[in-house]
XYZ file of C-alpha atoms in Angstrom:
780
model
C 35.986 168.139 98.438
C 36.288 165.024 96.289
C 33.051 163.243 95.950
C 33.063 159.397 96.178
C 30.045 158.913 93.971
C 31.715 160.779 91.045
C 34.318 158.243 90.390
C 34.885 154.587 91.063
C 37.871 153.217 92.985
C 39.352 151.654 89.795
C 39.063 154.796 87.523
C 42.098 155.489 85.436
C 40.741 158.915 84.243
C 40.841 162.512 85.313
C 37.785 163.775 87.067
C 36.103 164.428 83.728
C 36.084 160.685 83.023
C 37.587 161.343 79.540
C 41.298 162.068 79.758
C 43.250 158.908 80.725
C 45.850 159.100 83.450
C 49.247 158.207 81.808
C 51.536 158.801 84.865
C 51.297 159.720 88.504
C 53.690 161.749 90.710
C 53.292 161.792 94.511
C 54.703 163.916 97.335
C 54.170 164.958 100.847
C 54.606 168.225 102.662
C 58.168 168.353 104.054
C 58.548 170.155 107.346
C 62.378 170.097 107.382
C 64.479 173.124 106.461
C 64.630 172.296 102.715
C 60.807 172.157 102.371
C 60.690 175.585 100.526
C 63.462 174.494 98.079
C 61.520 171.243 97.301
C 58.213 173.232 96.824
C 59.912 175.507 94.434
C 61.344 172.778 92.429
C 57.941 171.098 92.158
C 56.354 174.342 91.082
C 58.921 174.920 88.404
C 58.931 171.315 87.291
C 55.144 171.154 86.888
C 55.005 174.518 85.113
C 57.562 173.151 82.548
C 55.447 169.972 82.106
C 52.502 172.079 81.189
C 54.575 174.113 78.826
C 55.631 170.818 77.061
C 51.954 170.124 76.383
C 51.105 167.741 79.143
C 47.942 168.203 81.302
C 48.081 167.900 84.983
C 45.392 167.325 87.753
C 46.377 167.547 91.333
C 44.570 165.633 94.206
C 44.843 167.475 97.498
C 46.222 165.634 100.523
C 42.830 166.052 102.303
C 41.296 163.629 99.802
C 44.069 160.977 100.148
C 43.713 157.884 102.226
C 46.478 158.897 104.685
C 45.516 162.677 104.698
C 49.160 163.727 103.895
C 49.958 162.695 100.238
C 49.455 164.832 97.173
C 48.995 163.073 93.862
C 49.769 164.761 90.511
C 47.908 162.956 87.643
C 49.490 163.546 84.174
C 47.620 163.082 80.772
C 49.328 163.276 77.454
C 47.008 164.822 74.807
C 46.947 163.768 71.116
C 49.299 166.515 69.843
C 51.988 165.506 72.525
C 51.562 161.824 71.662
C 51.958 162.192 67.854
C 54.911 164.575 68.289
C 56.933 162.328 70.578
C 55.838 159.052 68.856
C 57.683 160.570 65.810
C 60.702 161.523 67.946
C 60.984 158.099 69.599
C 60.351 156.301 66.156
C 57.423 154.265 67.502
C 55.956 151.975 64.929
C 52.205 151.861 64.531
C 49.737 149.837 62.458
C 49.050 150.837 58.842
C 47.144 147.674 57.710
C 46.055 144.348 59.107
C 48.510 141.616 58.150
C 47.564 139.078 55.577
C 50.403 136.715 56.566
C 48.796 133.723 58.256
C 49.942 132.537 61.666
C 51.809 129.207 61.986
C 49.566 126.444 60.889
C 48.712 123.697 63.458
C 50.751 120.594 63.251
C 50.265 117.140 64.802
C 52.578 118.171 67.562
C 50.443 121.236 68.351
C 47.421 118.892 68.919
C 49.564 116.644 71.152
C 50.640 119.556 73.262
C 47.075 121.078 73.404
C 47.091 120.602 77.322
C 49.865 123.135 77.656
C 48.367 125.650 75.201
C 46.456 128.806 76.211
C 43.202 129.845 74.639
C 43.624 131.638 71.281
C 41.933 134.769 72.687
C 44.617 134.953 75.424
C 47.662 133.820 73.363
C 46.733 136.195 70.464
C 44.689 139.019 71.960
C 44.944 141.220 69.004
C 45.358 140.848 65.325
C 48.751 141.366 63.639
C 49.432 144.491 61.509
C 51.866 145.765 59.018
C 53.527 148.731 60.811
C 55.584 151.722 59.929
C 57.283 154.483 62.091
C 54.641 157.081 63.013
C 54.676 160.411 61.253
C 52.355 163.243 62.340
C 52.417 164.551 58.838
C 51.073 161.299 57.426
C 48.467 160.519 59.993
C 45.951 159.447 57.232
C 48.260 156.450 56.467
C 47.705 154.870 59.991
C 44.700 152.907 61.274
C 43.349 155.583 63.683
C 39.822 154.515 64.488
C 39.784 156.170 67.792
C 42.528 158.810 68.767
C 41.972 158.003 72.511
C 42.983 154.301 72.119
C 45.213 154.491 69.109
C 48.372 154.556 71.220
C 48.615 151.691 73.736
C 49.158 152.447 77.359
C 52.694 151.144 77.079
C 53.573 153.667 74.334
C 51.708 156.460 76.276
C 53.676 155.940 79.534
C 56.901 155.564 77.617
C 56.330 158.986 75.961
C 55.471 160.694 79.245
C 58.447 159.194 81.073
C 60.668 160.510 78.169
C 59.281 164.015 78.853
C 59.631 163.597 82.611
C 63.243 162.509 82.417
C 64.231 165.583 80.420
C 62.025 168.314 81.956
C 64.030 171.095 83.734
C 63.141 172.187 87.251
C 65.577 175.094 87.770
C 69.157 176.284 87.993
C 71.177 175.244 91.050
C 74.836 175.937 91.756
C 75.147 177.501 88.245
C 74.020 174.372 86.653
C 70.710 173.523 84.819
C 68.899 170.856 86.793
C 66.408 168.538 85.167
C 64.845 165.084 85.129
C 62.382 163.182 87.441
C 65.112 160.814 88.659
C 66.995 163.711 90.347
C 63.759 164.943 91.934
C 63.049 161.369 93.210
C 66.629 161.045 94.604
C 66.340 164.298 96.475
C 62.856 163.152 97.901
C 61.250 166.180 96.124
C 58.634 163.545 94.884
C 58.069 160.287 96.572
C 57.254 158.135 93.482
C 56.599 158.370 89.630
C 54.753 155.525 88.038
C 52.315 154.571 85.323
C 49.017 152.966 86.482
C 47.918 149.405 86.353
C 44.731 149.202 84.264
C 42.594 147.709 87.128
C 42.424 145.150 89.850
C 44.203 141.867 89.500
C 41.434 139.789 91.181
C 38.468 141.144 89.168
C 37.800 142.498 85.703
C 37.264 146.362 85.296
C 33.858 147.886 84.857
C 32.996 150.287 82.075
C 34.067 152.820 81.027
C 37.519 151.617 81.909
C 39.232 149.519 79.193
C 39.619 145.737 79.270
C 41.601 144.749 82.385
C 44.666 143.077 80.992
C 46.202 142.910 84.465
C 43.391 140.533 85.462
C 43.806 138.422 82.390
C 47.536 138.160 83.092
C 46.898 137.215 86.674
C 44.522 134.464 85.577
C 46.606 132.947 82.813
C 50.169 133.764 83.840
C 50.543 134.216 87.521
C 48.542 131.306 88.839
C 50.704 128.496 90.192
C 48.127 125.844 88.965
C 49.124 126.934 85.417
C 52.798 125.999 85.951
C 52.628 123.595 82.912
C 51.010 126.102 80.627
C 52.811 128.229 77.995
C 52.953 131.950 78.720
C 50.897 134.768 77.167
C 53.896 136.581 75.609
C 51.716 138.841 73.480
C 49.871 140.174 76.425
C 53.113 140.503 78.495
C 54.740 142.410 75.638
C 51.743 144.662 75.276
C 51.773 145.529 78.885
C 55.440 145.674 79.708
C 57.407 145.070 76.564
C 60.456 143.754 78.339
C 60.058 140.087 79.192
C 62.147 138.277 76.785
C 63.505 136.798 79.948
C 60.448 134.551 80.572
C 61.394 132.509 77.544
C 64.421 131.319 79.517
C 62.132 128.522 80.629
C 63.049 126.688 77.503
C 66.694 126.793 78.656
C 66.066 124.794 81.648
C 63.647 122.373 79.903
C 66.364 121.460 77.456
C 69.148 121.409 79.999
C 67.443 118.563 81.961
C 68.744 116.226 79.225
C 72.368 117.471 79.098
C 75.163 114.951 78.097
C 78.627 116.536 77.198
C 77.106 119.586 75.704
C 75.287 118.850 72.486
C 71.970 120.066 74.083
C 73.699 123.269 75.396
C 74.747 124.101 71.853
C 71.309 123.300 70.454
C 69.647 125.406 73.046
C 71.816 128.384 72.267
C 71.229 128.019 68.634
C 67.463 127.515 68.939
C 67.429 130.442 71.450
C 68.587 132.694 68.552
C 65.661 131.289 66.393
C 63.193 131.811 69.267
C 64.592 135.392 69.776
C 64.254 136.072 65.977
C 60.693 134.786 66.032
C 59.759 136.957 68.954
C 61.564 139.907 67.326
C 59.284 139.571 64.350
C 56.080 139.007 66.367
C 56.721 141.957 68.612
C 57.519 144.258 65.631
C 61.226 144.786 66.502
C 62.803 143.779 63.302
C 63.830 147.191 62.287
C 63.937 148.574 65.835
C 67.049 150.780 66.150
C 68.181 150.204 69.717
C 70.644 152.991 69.391
C 67.696 155.322 69.192
C 66.760 154.437 72.654
C 69.879 153.092 74.188
C 72.341 155.510 72.800
C 70.348 158.557 73.975
C 72.278 160.678 76.362
C 71.539 160.171 80.058
C 70.048 163.237 81.657
C 72.588 162.893 84.414
C 75.455 163.021 81.865
C 73.950 166.124 80.244
C 73.546 167.830 83.644
C 77.206 167.131 84.668
C 78.939 168.184 81.363
C 80.354 171.709 81.154
C 81.887 171.128 77.628
C 80.255 170.651 74.231
C 81.641 168.973 71.182
C 80.611 168.581 67.603
C 79.017 165.185 66.728
C 80.735 164.013 63.510
C 77.616 162.148 62.417
C 74.835 164.618 63.119
C 77.051 167.728 62.856
C 75.468 169.088 66.010
C 76.938 170.234 69.225
C 76.514 167.776 72.025
C 77.456 167.654 75.736
C 81.007 166.318 76.141
C 83.050 165.191 79.068
C 86.902 164.921 78.543
C 88.466 161.598 79.250
C 90.688 163.118 81.935
C 87.754 163.914 83.914
C 86.570 160.163 84.031
C 90.005 158.616 84.419
C 90.028 158.872 88.350
C 86.615 157.154 88.570
C 87.731 154.429 86.184
C 90.824 153.810 88.157
C 88.695 153.837 91.457
C 86.230 151.464 89.785
C 88.832 148.977 88.574
C 90.583 149.057 92.027
C 87.281 148.418 93.801
C 86.342 145.458 91.642
C 89.786 143.955 92.185
C 89.673 144.548 95.855
C 86.331 142.929 96.212
C 87.318 139.927 94.188
C 90.464 139.659 96.351
C 88.214 139.767 99.444
C 86.243 136.875 98.066
C 89.348 134.884 97.598
C 90.463 135.867 101.156
C 87.120 134.643 102.561
C 87.488 131.397 100.648
C 90.880 130.957 102.213
C 89.253 131.735 105.635
C 86.699 128.984 105.118
C 89.478 126.650 104.167
C 91.305 127.283 107.461
C 87.981 126.848 109.168
C 87.650 123.421 107.645
C 91.213 122.473 108.401
C 90.804 123.435 112.112
C 87.304 121.804 112.496
C 88.469 118.625 110.735
C 91.297 118.146 113.253
C 89.259 119.104 116.320
C 86.270 116.979 115.252
C 88.528 113.970 114.242
C 89.951 113.799 117.753
C 86.760 114.536 119.473
C 84.763 111.742 117.713
C 87.556 109.212 118.429
C 87.706 110.081 122.068
C 83.927 110.429 122.741
C 82.326 106.972 123.328
C 78.728 108.264 123.069
C 79.360 109.076 119.266
C 80.254 105.475 118.590
C 76.808 104.719 116.842
C 77.068 107.687 114.473
C 80.801 107.504 113.759
C 80.253 105.395 110.548
C 78.227 108.066 108.763
C 79.055 111.250 110.488
C 82.698 111.426 109.421
C 84.994 114.377 109.913
C 85.146 114.797 106.175
C 81.348 114.935 105.845
C 80.951 117.311 108.780
C 83.564 119.770 107.598
C 82.207 119.630 104.024
C 78.588 120.468 105.172
C 79.456 123.143 107.620
C 82.094 124.672 105.375
C 79.653 124.790 102.483
C 77.010 126.419 104.563
C 79.469 129.018 106.006
C 80.737 129.747 102.492
C 77.196 130.294 101.278
C 76.466 132.738 104.141
C 79.648 134.662 103.260
C 78.584 134.773 99.562
C 75.278 136.338 100.502
C 76.903 138.949 102.693
C 79.541 139.905 100.252
C 76.897 140.033 97.413
C 74.676 142.362 99.443
C 77.352 144.963 99.973
C 78.850 144.771 96.571
C 75.611 145.422 94.699
C 75.248 148.763 96.388
C 78.869 149.782 95.955
C 78.894 148.724 92.189
C 75.769 150.787 91.398
C 77.281 153.764 93.161
C 80.626 153.475 91.445
C 78.999 153.069 88.042
C 76.879 156.145 88.686
C 80.001 158.119 89.584
C 81.681 157.088 86.335
C 78.993 159.306 84.703
C 78.309 157.058 81.626
C 77.357 158.849 78.517
C 74.448 156.690 77.533
C 72.044 154.102 79.020
C 73.838 151.464 76.960
C 77.188 152.445 78.596
C 75.697 152.487 81.978
C 74.194 149.026 81.727
C 77.354 147.565 80.048
C 79.512 148.940 82.859
C 77.327 147.621 85.561
C 76.896 144.251 83.869
C 80.720 143.868 83.669
C 81.158 144.738 87.403
C 78.360 142.580 88.633
C 79.074 139.531 86.464
C 82.832 139.438 87.237
C 82.173 139.713 90.940
C 79.358 137.253 91.071
C 81.288 134.765 88.893
C 84.155 134.865 91.485
C 81.894 135.028 94.383
C 79.654 132.019 93.500
C 82.100 129.699 91.670
C 85.530 130.249 93.393
C 84.952 127.681 96.188
C 83.628 125.198 93.567
C 86.694 125.802 91.330
C 88.820 125.211 94.450
C 87.213 121.862 95.210
C 87.217 120.804 91.581
C 90.697 121.687 90.538
C 92.920 122.466 93.467
C 91.888 120.603 96.551
C 93.920 117.427 97.165
C 96.216 118.113 94.222
C 99.158 119.681 96.135
C 99.188 117.834 99.535
C 102.598 116.337 99.166
C 103.200 112.892 100.704
C 103.940 111.437 104.098
C 106.892 113.264 105.690
C 106.776 116.042 103.179
C 103.217 117.418 103.459
C 102.524 120.979 102.441
C 101.186 123.335 105.073
C 98.958 126.406 104.815
C 100.689 129.242 106.780
C 103.117 126.598 108.091
C 100.352 125.586 110.525
C 97.480 123.623 108.839
C 98.144 120.696 106.558
C 96.717 121.135 103.037
C 93.295 119.612 102.554
C 93.101 116.165 101.062
C 90.049 114.730 99.163
C 88.026 111.880 100.478
C 89.482 108.425 99.607
C 86.749 108.201 96.934
C 87.821 111.586 95.479
C 86.557 115.191 95.592
C 83.457 114.660 93.564
C 81.147 114.002 96.548
C 82.393 117.249 98.248
C 81.976 119.203 94.979
C 78.449 117.855 94.595
C 77.741 118.793 98.315
C 79.191 122.333 97.760
C 77.051 122.841 94.503
C 73.921 121.455 96.103
C 74.115 123.780 99.057
C 75.150 126.902 97.163
C 72.764 126.391 94.262
C 69.700 125.302 96.299
C 70.307 128.013 98.895
C 70.513 130.647 96.247
C 67.373 129.589 94.638
C 65.485 129.395 98.021
C 66.692 132.798 99.201
C 66.029 134.298 95.833
C 62.423 133.152 95.691
C 61.862 134.261 99.403
C 63.416 137.642 98.587
C 61.284 138.125 95.487
C 57.983 136.860 97.021
C 57.936 137.471 100.701
C 59.696 140.800 101.044
C 57.342 142.788 98.622
C 54.293 141.160 100.361
C 55.442 142.182 103.749
C 56.500 145.624 102.621
C 53.210 146.309 100.820
C 51.222 145.036 103.801
C 52.975 147.337 106.150
C 52.661 150.308 103.795
C 48.974 149.736 103.466
C 48.579 149.349 107.216
C 50.277 152.698 107.765
C 48.358 154.513 105.088
C 44.783 153.356 105.909
C 44.150 156.011 108.556
C 41.053 157.744 106.948
C 38.969 154.795 106.053
C 35.991 156.981 104.978
C 37.987 158.474 102.205
C 38.332 157.045 98.661
C 41.122 154.544 98.256
C 41.717 155.407 94.550
C 43.431 153.596 91.769
C 46.526 155.831 92.034
C 46.734 155.400 95.780
C 46.532 151.569 95.522
C 49.404 151.576 93.000
C 51.360 154.149 95.244
C 51.387 151.598 98.112
C 53.007 148.798 95.895
C 56.708 148.228 95.499
C 58.608 149.877 92.741
C 60.194 147.444 90.180
C 63.078 149.870 89.583
C 65.209 150.436 86.589
C 67.549 147.506 87.434
C 64.763 145.002 88.222
C 65.157 143.118 85.039
C 68.991 143.412 85.205
C 69.022 141.249 88.309
C 66.570 138.749 86.843
C 69.075 138.345 83.917
C 71.997 138.031 86.335
C 70.311 135.459 88.418
C 69.505 133.330 85.414
C 72.954 133.543 83.929
C 74.506 132.567 87.243
C 72.125 129.639 87.342
C 73.260 128.820 83.758
C 76.724 128.523 85.066
C 75.902 126.163 87.809
C 74.013 123.985 85.253
C 76.785 123.887 82.600
C 80.199 124.526 84.295
C 80.017 121.557 86.750
C 77.331 119.177 85.281
C 79.885 116.324 85.007
C 79.959 116.237 88.935
C 76.397 117.358 89.737
C 73.989 115.841 87.195
C 71.003 116.937 89.178
C 71.755 120.613 88.674
C 69.569 120.779 85.458
C 66.579 119.247 87.297
C 66.911 121.593 90.377
C 67.189 124.441 87.868
C 64.106 123.276 85.978
C 62.086 122.999 89.194
C 63.228 126.376 90.346
C 62.469 128.102 87.070
C 58.990 126.700 86.878
C 58.372 128.215 90.318
C 60.305 131.471 89.627
C 58.333 132.189 86.469
C 55.025 132.114 88.384
C 56.443 133.969 91.279
C 57.712 136.729 88.881
C 54.306 136.764 87.168
C 52.574 137.008 90.585
C 54.738 139.803 91.978
C 54.526 141.897 88.862
C 50.789 141.584 88.576
C 49.956 141.964 92.296
C 52.894 143.365 94.369
C 54.744 145.832 92.066
C 53.806 149.055 90.270
C 53.624 148.844 86.615
C 57.108 149.355 85.151
C 57.802 151.935 82.587
C 57.684 150.359 79.110
C 61.097 149.651 77.379
C 61.923 148.082 74.094
C 64.725 145.520 73.344
C 65.154 143.389 70.301
C 67.449 140.865 72.042
C 68.966 140.025 75.573
C 71.955 142.106 74.526
C 75.344 141.436 76.194
C 73.812 138.471 78.261
C 73.759 136.405 75.028
C 77.492 136.817 74.648
C 77.999 135.891 78.283
C 75.941 132.749 77.758
C 78.073 131.782 74.851
C 81.201 132.399 76.643
C 80.085 130.326 79.693
C 79.002 127.484 77.311
C 82.594 127.444 75.786
C 84.177 127.647 79.264
C 81.932 124.717 80.464
C 83.568 122.387 77.987
C 86.985 122.982 79.577
C 85.739 122.820 83.161
C 83.988 119.553 82.763
C 86.790 117.979 80.757
C 89.184 118.854 83.728
C 86.561 117.634 86.283
C 86.352 114.221 84.483
C 90.114 114.078 84.146
C 91.409 115.346 87.433
C 88.586 115.199 89.896
C 87.245 111.726 89.144
C 88.944 108.312 88.942
C 87.907 107.583 85.389
C 91.146 108.173 83.635
C 93.351 106.406 86.247
C 91.014 103.321 85.954
C 91.175 103.356 82.219
C 94.936 103.466 82.337
C 95.143 100.729 84.756
C 92.648 98.642 82.728
C 94.602 98.779 79.474
C 98.298 99.170 80.525
C 98.776 97.622 84.078
C 96.104 95.080 84.764
C 97.112 91.378 84.579
C 93.677 89.858 85.314
C 91.992 89.337 82.041
C 88.700 88.237 83.539
C 88.434 91.201 86.052
C 90.676 93.898 84.508
C 90.000 96.259 87.375
C 90.841 93.919 90.259
C 93.816 95.116 92.102
C 93.271 98.813 91.070
C 93.002 100.183 94.671
C 96.179 98.466 95.639
C 98.003 99.702 92.499
C 96.810 103.347 93.140
C 98.449 103.281 96.771
C 102.168 103.971 97.272
C 104.228 102.786 100.175
C 105.902 104.845 102.781
C 108.428 103.739 105.410
C 107.400 105.032 108.853
C 111.038 105.239 109.855
C 111.343 108.165 107.409
C 108.845 110.261 109.248
C 110.444 113.461 110.702
C 110.112 113.593 114.376
C 107.516 116.464 114.389
C 105.180 114.529 112.054
C 105.576 111.137 113.644
C 102.062 109.610 114.384
C 101.379 109.469 118.181
C 99.950 106.008 118.301
C 100.151 102.829 116.200
C 103.947 102.937 116.090
C 104.096 99.085 115.633
C 103.492 99.619 111.838
C 106.730 99.818 109.786
C 104.981 101.055 106.571
C 101.920 102.990 105.552
C 100.070 103.397 102.272
C 99.002 106.695 100.748
C 97.261 107.686 97.523
C 99.721 108.595 94.854
C 102.001 107.107 92.161
C 105.576 107.247 93.782
C 108.498 104.916 94.054
C 108.816 102.749 97.156
C 111.435 103.346 99.988
C 113.796 100.687 98.523
C 114.009 102.399 95.163
C 116.995 104.655 94.185
C 114.493 107.503 93.495
C 112.362 106.757 96.482
C 109.188 108.853 96.969
C 109.553 110.550 93.606
C 106.850 110.054 90.904
C 107.049 106.847 89.016
C 106.363 106.044 85.299
C 102.707 105.237 85.932
C 102.154 108.844 87.260
C 103.344 110.330 84.017
C 101.240 107.857 82.006
C 98.141 108.733 83.911
C 98.986 112.475 83.540
C 99.523 112.027 79.845
C 96.274 110.190 79.474
C 94.375 113.038 81.359
C 95.819 115.701 79.102
C 95.105 113.615 76.036
C 91.555 113.220 77.117
C 91.078 116.902 77.773
C 92.476 117.866 74.362
C 90.402 115.238 72.423
C 87.257 116.063 74.316
C 87.571 119.821 73.757
C 88.332 119.467 70.151
C 85.469 116.905 69.460
C 82.875 119.033 71.364
C 84.033 122.328 69.748
C 83.958 120.653 66.352
C 80.465 119.297 66.985
C 79.355 122.642 68.372
C 80.485 124.791 65.486
C 79.027 122.158 63.007
C 75.603 122.482 64.858
C 75.911 126.319 64.801
C 76.661 126.298 61.094
C 73.783 123.943 60.188
C 71.087 125.723 62.324
C 70.257 129.203 60.854
C 69.938 132.079 63.242
C 66.546 133.081 61.853
C 63.984 130.461 60.881
C 63.088 130.282 57.118
C 59.349 131.036 57.735
C 60.336 134.082 59.715
C 62.598 135.335 56.967
C 59.782 134.921 54.468
C 57.329 136.862 56.738
C 59.760 139.708 57.188
C 60.285 139.874 53.438
C 56.520 139.882 52.933
C 55.954 142.582 55.541
C 58.651 144.873 54.201
C 57.323 144.437 50.641
C 53.744 145.343 51.725
C 54.882 148.207 53.918
C 56.801 149.724 51.012
C 53.928 149.109 48.623
C 51.471 150.740 51.126
C 53.643 153.739 51.591
C 54.280 154.143 47.867
C 50.528 154.113 47.162
C 49.806 156.535 49.874
C 52.536 159.091 48.631
C 51.322 158.501 45.022
C 47.606 159.313 45.996
C 48.738 162.337 47.990
C 50.810 163.578 45.052
C 47.835 163.088 42.740
C 45.605 165.088 44.995
C 48.123 167.903 45.302
C 48.598 168.108 41.492
C 44.920 167.798 40.823
C 45.413 165.257 37.941
C 43.501 162.149 37.023
C 45.138 158.733 37.952
C 45.520 157.694 34.348
C 47.315 160.925 33.439
C 49.580 160.697 36.429
C 50.430 157.076 35.656
C 51.147 158.000 32.138
C 53.464 160.881 33.237
C 55.279 158.491 35.693
C 55.811 155.965 32.861
C 57.245 158.638 30.481
C 59.664 159.803 33.090
C 60.802 156.257 33.899
C 61.290 155.593 30.155
C 63.332 158.760 29.790
C 65.489 157.654 32.718
C 66.145 154.291 31.205
C 67.050 155.788 27.845
C 69.541 158.210 29.496
C 71.079 155.288 31.326
C 71.505 153.367 28.057
C 73.016 156.437 26.365
C 75.537 156.839 29.228
């Protein structure tokens, strides 16, 4: 039996207190008919893990808190670590860096209130690094083999082995990978451990509890104004470039016709380059990780093909095997985007019917007389229609997320990069249409094709096309954006914070059945939520959609940047809180940039120029007022006086067809409507007049000029601002120079030792050979 007094609750070691736990697997006895199959899979899998060099220690279910869960603790010994560190190209320190950190400036002292303590911001010294080689271990700064590899590198190595370890042959195919075992419920979970409790520091012999440090300096809401400990985050998770998106919202608060958007995107490149250097990712070959074959692809392939680069045989899947899934994928995405448009049309029909019903009801109901002035049919339908549209968006998004993930998996992408790119394309296209289609409708289509009295256009020959409020559609567009954007942010924060809290509470409540047992470190982490492989993907997607709300419609919704800023200040701390307290520790992953999301951001920034130009031109009254001011006004003192009357055309009520004749107020002979058309006594009555074409020409001129000026300014800024700051360029050059020098000296010393010659003799020999080479070159 397990003895409580032999190990503390927070221990991250095997029972011997020496070997560190790098990964944990959990499972329960399954009493169903496939229990024997699962047990055989686990037995084979664990045997192969031991053959690969990993060390396993199993905790019996009798020692678990719930009395039914087994835990398999995994430790990677030194030989395994050095072997796979070389395979994965992990860079390790060879010498402490002599490049000083950025010097303090007057601005630094002014911002001291938002700065973190130096011990938190820079918890470790900087080093010159090189890709690890087990045959050149003397080159690296190995003071203690047990702590040389950080926990993020250790769990990354172990997960690499787990994802490729076979567990048998089924249906004539070789089966392997922990993901397949998790999907079949052979194992319940697979996760690395947190290094301690988040509410208190660890006690010796456990290492320094960085989870506690992060919780104190990153996850506390009282630190909302503080900068983030990026070095600690990188050391623990190595995947949170996303957190620096706070700078995006800080800058976007001050947006005016897009210069700041361009500045942000350019300065983001510089910020990314700085982080890339600080996090030792300058020479990181993303292909080495991202272009590795997915285990699922290898398992499904029956064919093999020669790789033209490596000249090795690799698993290969012919294109004709994938074409049906590609066709299904494209058809599904198209179908769902069509469904979004259909739902938008349904909401439009709802607004038309409610508007007519409410308009007649509020006129006939005397008790509503006091509220009639502000509770107008336009406002009522706009509010209820926007709320209904938001609910439809959430429902469609919920189902599409599951369908798109399943379809992408069925496409059997070759690499992780292909998988993420395919899923990104599907999700972004759908969410772009889902979240923005109603806003595009209000901004660019509503009220533009309504016709005129007697010749109105009808939807399905039943409902008259929607018209804008007499003041224009800007108010309704602002209402729509406010409800969708605010609702999305509130629902997102609730989903990210409340759901994990409730699920973890319920899981702990169910598991704490044997309170006299030891509730160990691995059991505590087992009862937390899993971050999942796509956890960060959805964070990026949410931020990019928010970027669209801020930029695409900012001309009509100037509060969007402020709402986004407030949301992201909260969201950053919510993310920090949930990752340090409510989620298992994610498996470490490297990335030197935000990848395809950066291209999407640039694309949306370019699109935002066009959308806002059209909003100013066609949704607002700015251009018609300017045209009236300079071309049609006859009042020099008050040039806009008479504008409203000028913008209204005249219609003769006698020209109404019988089925559209108003029920009451027939004593009027004419009515006014908003448009630029000839009067009834004109030979071309009710056709567009000259002023209409003047206004249209002015609108198009404004759009073209605005786009060209903004694009010119944008590309000029992009040309002037370098992608990599000069100080970072100098630091990279210095580091490369020193790394080459250290490697050269190491190899030279090793060669001298192998040859058994004195340094002076070897140097003389090298100089003679160099002179010979120069002489031969001159002769040639």
